[in-house]
Short mmCIF file of C-alpha atoms in Angstrom, two decimals:
data_model
loop_
_atom_site.label_atom_id
_atom_site.label_comp_id
_atom_site.label_asym_id
_atom_site.label_seq_id
_atom_site.Cartn_x
_atom_site.Cartn_y
_atom_site.Cartn_z
CA MET A 263 -31.17 -7.14 20.40
CA ASP A 264 -30.01 -9.38 18.14
CA THR A 265 -33.88 -9.98 16.41
CA GLN A 266 -33.02 -6.74 15.56
CA GLN A 267 -29.68 -6.29 14.68
CA ASN A 268 -31.39 -9.33 12.24
CA THR A 269 -34.01 -7.95 10.99
CA ALA A 270 -32.49 -4.16 10.85
CA LEU A 271 -29.65 -5.93 8.62
CA ARG A 272 -31.79 -8.45 6.47
CA ARG A 273 -33.91 -5.02 5.74
CA ALA A 274 -30.34 -3.47 4.53
CA LEU A 275 -29.59 -6.00 2.29
CA ALA A 276 -33.06 -6.41 0.70
CA GLU A 277 -31.79 -2.56 -0.65
CA VAL A 278 -28.50 -3.78 -1.74
CA PRO A 279 -28.80 -2.79 -5.56
CA GLY A 280 -28.53 -5.29 -7.95
CA PRO A 281 -27.48 -9.17 -7.20
CA LEU A 282 -25.41 -10.60 -3.92
CA PRO A 283 -22.28 -11.99 -4.90
CA THR A 284 -21.98 -15.59 -4.29
CA SER A 285 -18.51 -14.77 -2.46
CA GLY A 286 -16.90 -11.87 -0.60
CA VAL A 287 -17.40 -9.36 0.98
CA ILE A 288 -20.80 -7.29 0.99
CA HIS A 289 -21.13 -3.48 1.11
CA VAL A 290 -23.92 -2.26 2.58
CA VAL A 291 -22.90 1.53 2.19
CA ILE A 292 -24.83 4.11 4.65
CA PRO A 293 -24.36 7.61 3.25
CA HIS A 294 -23.01 9.39 5.52
CA THR A 295 -24.38 13.01 6.18
CA ASP A 296 -22.11 14.68 9.23
CA ARG A 297 -18.06 13.60 11.19
CA PHE A 298 -16.80 11.68 7.91
CA THR A 299 -13.51 12.16 6.21
CA VAL A 300 -12.56 10.86 2.01
CA VAL A 301 -9.95 8.82 1.95
CA GLY A 302 -8.67 8.25 -1.95
CA ASN A 303 -8.18 3.81 -2.88
CA HIS A 304 -4.42 4.97 -3.53
CA LEU A 305 -3.94 4.94 0.15
CA ALA A 306 -6.44 2.26 1.62
CA GLN A 307 -5.39 0.34 -1.26
CA HIS A 308 -1.14 0.52 -0.77
CA PRO A 309 0.24 -2.09 -1.42
CA GLY A 310 3.35 -0.56 0.52
CA LEU A 311 1.87 -0.13 3.47
CA SER A 312 0.88 -1.73 5.94
CA CYS A 313 -2.72 -1.77 7.95
CA THR A 314 -1.22 0.39 10.76
CA ALA A 315 0.46 2.72 8.82
CA VAL A 316 -3.33 3.07 6.58
CA GLY A 317 -4.66 3.56 9.95
CA ILE A 318 -2.27 6.04 11.09
CA ALA A 319 -2.97 8.67 8.12
CA VAL A 320 -6.73 7.66 7.94
CA ARG A 321 -6.59 9.01 12.14
CA ILE A 322 -4.41 12.45 11.46
CA GLN A 323 -6.11 12.95 8.33
CA SER A 324 -9.07 13.21 10.36
CA LEU A 325 -8.09 15.43 12.75
CA PRO A 326 -8.41 19.43 11.96
CA GLN A 327 -5.52 21.56 11.33
CA GLY A 328 -3.28 22.14 15.05
CA VAL A 329 -3.54 19.07 15.91
CA GLU A 330 -0.17 17.71 17.73
CA VAL A 331 0.80 14.47 15.75
CA SER A 332 3.78 13.28 17.49
CA ILE A 333 4.30 9.32 18.55
CA LYS A 334 3.34 10.01 22.17
CA ALA A 335 -0.13 12.36 21.22
CA LEU A 336 -1.26 9.62 19.08
CA ALA A 337 0.60 6.76 21.72
CA ALA A 338 -2.12 8.80 23.67
CA ARG A 339 -5.08 8.47 21.19
CA CYS A 340 -4.06 4.78 19.88
CA ARG A 341 -4.42 1.64 21.85
CA GLU A 342 -0.56 0.58 19.46
CA GLY A 343 1.96 1.17 21.45
CA GLU A 344 4.68 4.28 20.42
CA LYS A 345 7.26 2.06 18.49
CA ARG A 346 3.81 0.61 16.24
CA ILE A 347 2.91 4.07 15.36
CA ALA A 348 7.11 4.86 14.62
CA ALA A 349 6.67 2.32 12.34
CA GLY A 350 3.95 3.36 10.74
CA LEU A 351 4.81 7.23 10.86
CA ARG A 352 7.81 5.84 9.05
CA GLU A 353 5.92 3.61 5.65
CA LEU A 354 4.13 7.02 5.21
CA GLU A 355 7.07 9.75 4.83
CA ASP A 356 9.25 7.19 3.41
CA PHE A 357 5.79 7.31 0.49
CA GLY A 358 4.96 10.66 1.06
CA TYR A 359 2.17 11.11 3.34
CA LEU A 360 3.70 12.48 6.18
CA GLN A 361 6.94 14.85 5.21
CA ARG A 362 8.41 17.54 8.13
CA VAL A 363 9.23 20.73 7.02
CA LEU A 364 12.26 23.12 9.13
CA GLU A 365 10.88 26.11 9.05
CA ARG A 366 12.53 29.88 10.63
CA LEU A 367 10.18 31.51 13.32
CA PRO A 368 10.05 35.34 13.37
CA SER A 369 11.64 35.03 16.49
CA GLY A 370 14.79 33.04 14.57
CA ARG A 371 14.42 29.73 16.16
CA VAL A 372 13.54 26.90 13.84
CA VAL A 373 10.85 24.28 14.44
CA THR A 374 10.36 21.42 12.86
CA ARG A 375 6.50 21.48 10.89
CA THR A 376 4.54 18.65 10.15
CA VAL A 377 3.12 18.64 7.06
CA PHE A 378 -0.24 15.83 5.46
CA CYS A 379 -0.30 14.85 1.75
CA ASN A 380 -3.55 13.07 1.63
CA GLN A 381 -2.06 12.78 -2.61
CA PRO A 382 1.85 12.88 -1.85
CA ALA A 383 1.20 12.27 -5.92
CA ALA A 384 -0.04 15.47 -6.78
CA LEU A 385 3.09 16.74 -5.99
CA LEU A 386 5.25 15.37 -7.90
CA HIS A 387 3.51 15.75 -10.74
CA PRO A 388 1.63 19.94 -9.64
CA ARG A 389 -1.48 20.17 -12.66
CA HIS A 390 -0.67 23.79 -14.29
CA PRO A 391 -4.01 25.48 -13.33
CA ALA A 392 -5.57 26.58 -17.25
CA ALA A 393 -4.91 29.60 -18.24
CA PRO A 394 -8.04 31.96 -17.34
CA ARG A 395 -10.40 32.52 -19.64
CA GLN A 396 -9.64 36.87 -20.69
CA PRO A 397 -13.29 38.79 -21.57
CA ALA A 398 -13.82 39.89 -24.86
CA ALA A 399 -13.27 42.83 -24.67
CA PRO A 400 -16.55 45.43 -24.91
CA ALA A 401 -16.85 47.67 -27.67
CA PRO A 402 -16.48 50.86 -26.67
CA LEU A 403 -18.83 53.53 -26.12
CA LEU A 404 -19.16 56.36 -28.24
CA PRO A 405 -19.70 59.66 -27.50
CA SER A 406 -23.32 61.04 -27.29
CA PRO A 407 -23.95 63.88 -29.69
CA GLU A 408 -24.70 66.89 -27.95
CA PRO A 409 -28.19 67.74 -28.80
CA ALA A 410 -27.90 70.62 -30.77
CA PRO A 411 -29.54 73.76 -30.29
CA THR A 412 -33.01 74.40 -30.51
CA PRO A 413 -33.21 76.53 -33.55
CA PRO A 414 -35.75 79.82 -33.93
CA PRO A 415 -39.17 78.95 -34.90
CA GLU A 416 -39.32 79.43 -38.53
CA PRO A 417 -42.55 81.47 -40.40
CA GLU A 418 -45.39 78.91 -42.24
CA PRO A 419 -44.24 78.25 -45.56
CA ALA A 420 -48.49 78.73 -48.39
CA PRO A 421 -49.70 76.26 -48.26
CA ALA A 422 -48.71 74.42 -51.62
CA ALA A 423 -50.56 71.24 -53.62
CA GLU A 424 -49.22 68.21 -52.15
CA GLN A 425 -46.63 66.42 -53.42
CA PRO A 426 -45.93 62.70 -54.29
CA MET A 427 -43.42 60.70 -51.72
CA PRO A 428 -41.28 58.87 -54.09
CA PRO A 429 -41.16 55.13 -53.86
CA GLU A 430 -38.79 53.37 -51.42
CA GLN A 431 -36.82 51.27 -53.43
CA PRO A 432 -36.26 47.47 -52.20
CA VAL A 433 -33.32 45.86 -51.51
CA PRO A 434 -31.94 42.53 -52.82
CA PRO A 435 -31.47 40.00 -50.28
CA ASP A 436 -27.53 39.31 -50.75
CA ALA A 437 -27.40 43.03 -50.66
CA PRO A 438 -24.87 43.00 -47.74
CA ALA A 439 -25.23 44.87 -44.43
CA PRO A 440 -24.08 48.17 -43.67
CA GLU A 441 -21.45 48.38 -41.81
CA ALA A 442 -20.55 49.22 -37.85
CA PRO A 443 -18.34 51.60 -36.98
CA ALA A 444 -14.90 49.73 -35.99
CA PRO A 445 -14.45 49.62 -32.73
CA LEU A 446 -11.32 51.30 -31.78
CA PRO A 447 -8.75 48.83 -30.90
CA VAL A 448 -8.03 48.32 -26.76
CA PRO A 449 -4.81 47.42 -25.91
CA PRO A 450 -4.70 43.92 -24.19
CA PRO A 451 -3.86 43.74 -20.30
CA PRO A 452 -0.30 42.00 -19.62
CA PRO A 453 -0.91 38.70 -19.23
CA LEU A 454 -1.17 37.79 -15.44
CA PRO A 455 2.04 35.68 -13.80
CA GLN A 456 1.48 32.91 -12.99
CA ALA A 457 2.88 31.44 -9.12
CA GLU A 458 4.92 28.97 -8.89
CA PRO A 459 4.11 24.58 -8.35
CA VAL A 460 5.31 24.34 -4.09
CA SER A 461 6.84 21.61 -3.79
CA LEU A 462 7.86 19.98 0.13
CA PRO A 463 11.09 18.84 0.57
CA PHE A 464 10.97 15.74 1.87
CA VAL A 465 13.30 14.92 3.81
CA PRO A 466 14.45 18.41 5.53
CA PRO A 467 18.07 20.36 4.65
CA PRO A 468 20.57 20.17 7.65
CA THR A 469 20.92 21.96 10.70
CA ALA A 470 24.83 21.91 10.24
CA PRO A 471 27.66 20.30 8.51
CA LYS A 472 28.51 17.26 9.74
CA PRO A 473 32.18 16.80 11.01
CA PRO A 474 34.69 15.55 9.32
CA PRO A 475 34.90 11.55 10.60
CA ARG A 476 37.99 10.63 13.12
CA PRO A 477 40.94 9.55 11.53
CA LEU A 478 42.19 5.82 11.80
CA PRO A 479 43.90 4.76 15.65
CA ARG A 480 47.04 4.06 14.98
CA PRO A 481 49.76 2.30 17.15
CA SER A 482 51.66 3.69 19.99
CA ASP A 483 54.93 2.00 19.45
CA PRO A 484 54.53 0.69 15.34
CA THR A 485 56.52 -2.66 15.22
CA PRO A 486 57.25 -4.83 12.13
CA GLU A 487 56.07 -7.74 13.77
CA LEU A 488 52.38 -6.09 14.79
CA ASP A 489 52.30 -4.59 10.79
CA ARG A 490 53.07 -8.68 10.21
CA ALA A 491 49.43 -9.35 12.92
CA ALA A 492 47.63 -6.95 11.55
CA THR A 493 48.19 -7.30 7.63
CA ALA A 494 47.45 -12.23 8.83
CA PHE A 495 44.69 -11.36 10.57
CA LEU A 496 42.75 -8.92 8.00
CA GLY A 497 43.96 -11.54 4.90
CA ASP A 498 42.50 -13.97 7.54
CA LEU A 499 38.91 -12.70 8.40
CA HIS A 500 37.24 -14.19 5.15
CA ARG A 501 37.41 -17.60 7.18
CA HIS A 502 34.96 -16.84 10.19
CA ALA A 503 33.22 -14.24 8.28
CA PRO A 504 32.64 -14.74 4.68
CA ARG A 505 30.95 -11.52 3.93
CA PHE A 506 34.09 -9.74 4.59
CA MET A 507 36.19 -9.91 1.84
CA LEU A 508 38.26 -7.17 1.70
CA THR A 509 40.58 -6.12 -0.90
CA GLU A 510 45.13 -5.63 -1.17
CA ASP A 511 43.79 -1.87 -0.17
CA ASP A 512 42.51 -2.21 2.29
CA VAL A 513 44.20 -5.16 4.31
CA ARG A 514 46.59 -2.53 3.93
CA GLN A 515 44.53 0.55 5.06
CA LEU A 516 43.04 -1.29 7.70
CA ALA A 517 46.14 -2.93 9.23
CA PRO A 518 47.92 0.08 11.66
CA GLY A 519 43.55 0.17 13.22
CA VAL A 520 44.39 -3.71 13.77
CA ALA A 521 48.02 -3.12 15.28
CA ALA A 522 46.50 -0.42 17.75
CA TRP A 523 44.17 -2.40 18.62
CA LEU A 524 46.93 -5.70 19.32
CA GLU A 525 48.93 -2.92 20.84
CA ARG A 526 46.35 -2.40 23.77
CA ALA A 527 46.42 -6.53 24.15
CA VAL A 528 43.15 -7.54 23.32
CA HIS A 529 42.72 -11.16 22.26
CA PRO A 530 41.89 -12.19 18.00
CA ASP A 531 39.31 -13.80 18.79
CA ALA A 532 37.55 -10.95 20.70
CA LEU A 533 38.46 -8.47 17.70
CA ARG A 534 37.18 -10.53 15.45
CA HIS A 535 33.84 -10.59 17.22
CA ALA A 536 33.42 -6.84 17.39
CA LEU A 537 33.83 -6.40 13.92
CA THR A 538 31.84 -8.64 12.93
CA ASP A 539 29.36 -9.64 14.87
CA ASP A 540 26.20 -8.29 13.73
CA PRO A 541 27.07 -7.04 10.54
CA PRO A 542 24.45 -4.99 8.49
CA VAL A 543 22.36 -6.03 5.42
CA PRO A 544 22.69 -6.26 2.83
CA LEU A 545 26.80 -4.63 3.07
CA ARG A 546 27.54 -3.49 0.67
CA ARG A 547 31.52 -2.39 1.44
CA PRO A 548 32.78 -3.92 4.17
CA ALA A 549 35.82 -2.21 4.80
CA LEU A 550 34.01 0.59 5.41
CA LEU A 551 32.07 -1.25 8.59
CA LEU A 552 35.79 -1.86 9.66
CA ARG A 553 37.38 1.24 9.92
CA HIS A 554 33.88 2.99 12.25
CA ARG A 555 34.02 -0.13 13.98
CA LEU A 556 38.15 -0.45 14.09
CA THR A 557 38.06 3.98 15.40
CA GLU A 558 34.30 4.47 17.37
CA LEU A 559 34.92 0.87 19.58
CA LEU A 560 38.16 0.93 19.65
CA PRO A 561 39.24 0.34 24.21
CA PRO A 562 41.17 2.16 26.58
CA PRO A 563 44.83 1.22 26.56
CA PRO A 564 46.50 -0.94 28.92
CA PRO A 565 47.03 -0.23 32.34
CA GLY A 566 50.85 0.16 33.22
CA ALA A 567 52.68 -1.99 36.13
CA ARG A 568 51.96 1.53 38.25
CA GLU A 569 48.83 1.60 38.14
CA LEU A 570 47.99 -2.21 38.98
CA ALA A 571 50.60 -1.81 41.84
CA ALA A 572 49.02 1.28 43.10
CA LEU A 573 46.06 -0.96 43.12
CA ALA A 574 47.56 -3.90 44.67
CA HIS A 575 48.82 -2.15 47.87
CA ARG A 576 45.60 0.35 48.41
CA PRO A 577 44.19 -0.88 52.25
CA ARG A 578 41.38 -3.14 52.48
CA THR A 579 39.10 -2.63 54.86
CA THR A 580 38.42 -5.93 57.31
CA VAL A 581 34.44 -6.75 57.97
CA THR A 582 33.99 -9.47 61.01
CA PRO A 583 31.92 -12.17 59.63
CA PHE A 584 28.88 -12.98 61.21
CA GLN A 585 29.70 -16.57 64.37
CA THR A 586 26.67 -18.52 65.10
CA CYS A 587 26.22 -18.75 69.54
CA ASP A 588 27.39 -22.36 70.00
CA ASP A 589 24.20 -21.90 73.63
CA CYS A 590 21.95 -19.50 72.35
CA ASP A 591 22.15 -19.78 68.75
CA ARG A 592 22.06 -15.80 69.17
CA ALA A 593 24.01 -14.26 65.50
CA PHE A 594 26.96 -12.24 66.65
CA ARG A 595 30.03 -10.84 64.98
CA SER A 596 33.61 -12.27 65.58
CA PRO A 597 37.00 -13.56 63.90
CA THR A 598 36.29 -16.69 65.09
CA PRO A 599 33.25 -18.90 65.92
CA GLY A 600 32.37 -20.08 69.65
CA ARG A 601 29.93 -18.07 72.60
CA CYS A 602 28.53 -14.96 72.35
CA ARG A 603 29.55 -12.14 75.03
CA ASP A 604 25.98 -12.46 77.30
CA CYS A 605 26.91 -16.09 77.69
CA ARG A 606 30.23 -16.76 77.68
CA ASP A 607 29.73 -14.04 81.15
CA ARG A 608 27.24 -16.61 82.15
CA ARG A 609 29.85 -19.13 82.04
CA SER A 610 32.21 -16.75 84.01
CA GLU A 611 29.86 -16.56 87.24
CA PRO A 612 30.35 -19.53 88.51
CA ILE A 613 33.85 -19.76 88.02
CA ARG A 614 34.20 -15.95 89.59
CA SER A 615 32.18 -16.70 92.83
CA ALA A 616 33.97 -19.52 93.39
CA ALA A 617 37.30 -18.60 93.76
#
């Protein structure tokens, strides 16, 4: 098998036109006759797409119309996992190769259509089709003259001396040709309406308005001490997390939210970690991130004295522990160590018989 393959490879290399390169790849191009897909170099050599995304794009482009190309469907066909396929699809969607368009069915149901475009640049800069050449208007057909009625035969005149025919006058070469009758004017046909270029939206429109943001939490019993503690906490935050540098207005607006956390007996270190850990990169607006976390991560209020008293006086279930018998090593339940019931009965038999 190796000899056959090497011989075929040598024969294919011998048929490569031109001198072979001294380094780099050597292309052995065999024309395809069936089952092939045309892929542009703008996709195969895209500088911003990963090899996984390019491979997924080629796989999708080779599939027929109507085949499902969801993450799970592609994971069933490919060796990559769902996470890598999802990342590749996001790359293709960022560069316009893959688009998701919302469409409303006649039944009123809204579905998402997946559209794959092999040349997204053509959608951004559509080429207007050239106006079709209008064929020249054909010359109008003149009505053919009706045949004149045949006159009755006249009596032949008496033969007379033949009269000579007048000589033909020569036509000078510069004389203009006789003009043809001008055709009747034909109104031009109305121009055909040009179809507007179809551009698919890259981002589907929202199906419902977003709900308004939740208000910043505030303490139930605001006090000057809480306000001073919250202001000091926010003003000192940049020393522990340098990226969270706040302005005076930011501190004034976020102080009620911090006071609500401090009112719920949250330690300042725990509050600092909850607000500053794992920030997004790059962090452009730290005040908005702090406002979101103060609102969404607000802990519940601590239980009151009544709840704690009810928790302390609730009935408890007592479980008798296991013990090991001192004589037979059998496990039995008893609050104190000792012997099992059988061993105690055997020891009590001599005493009862003696009595």
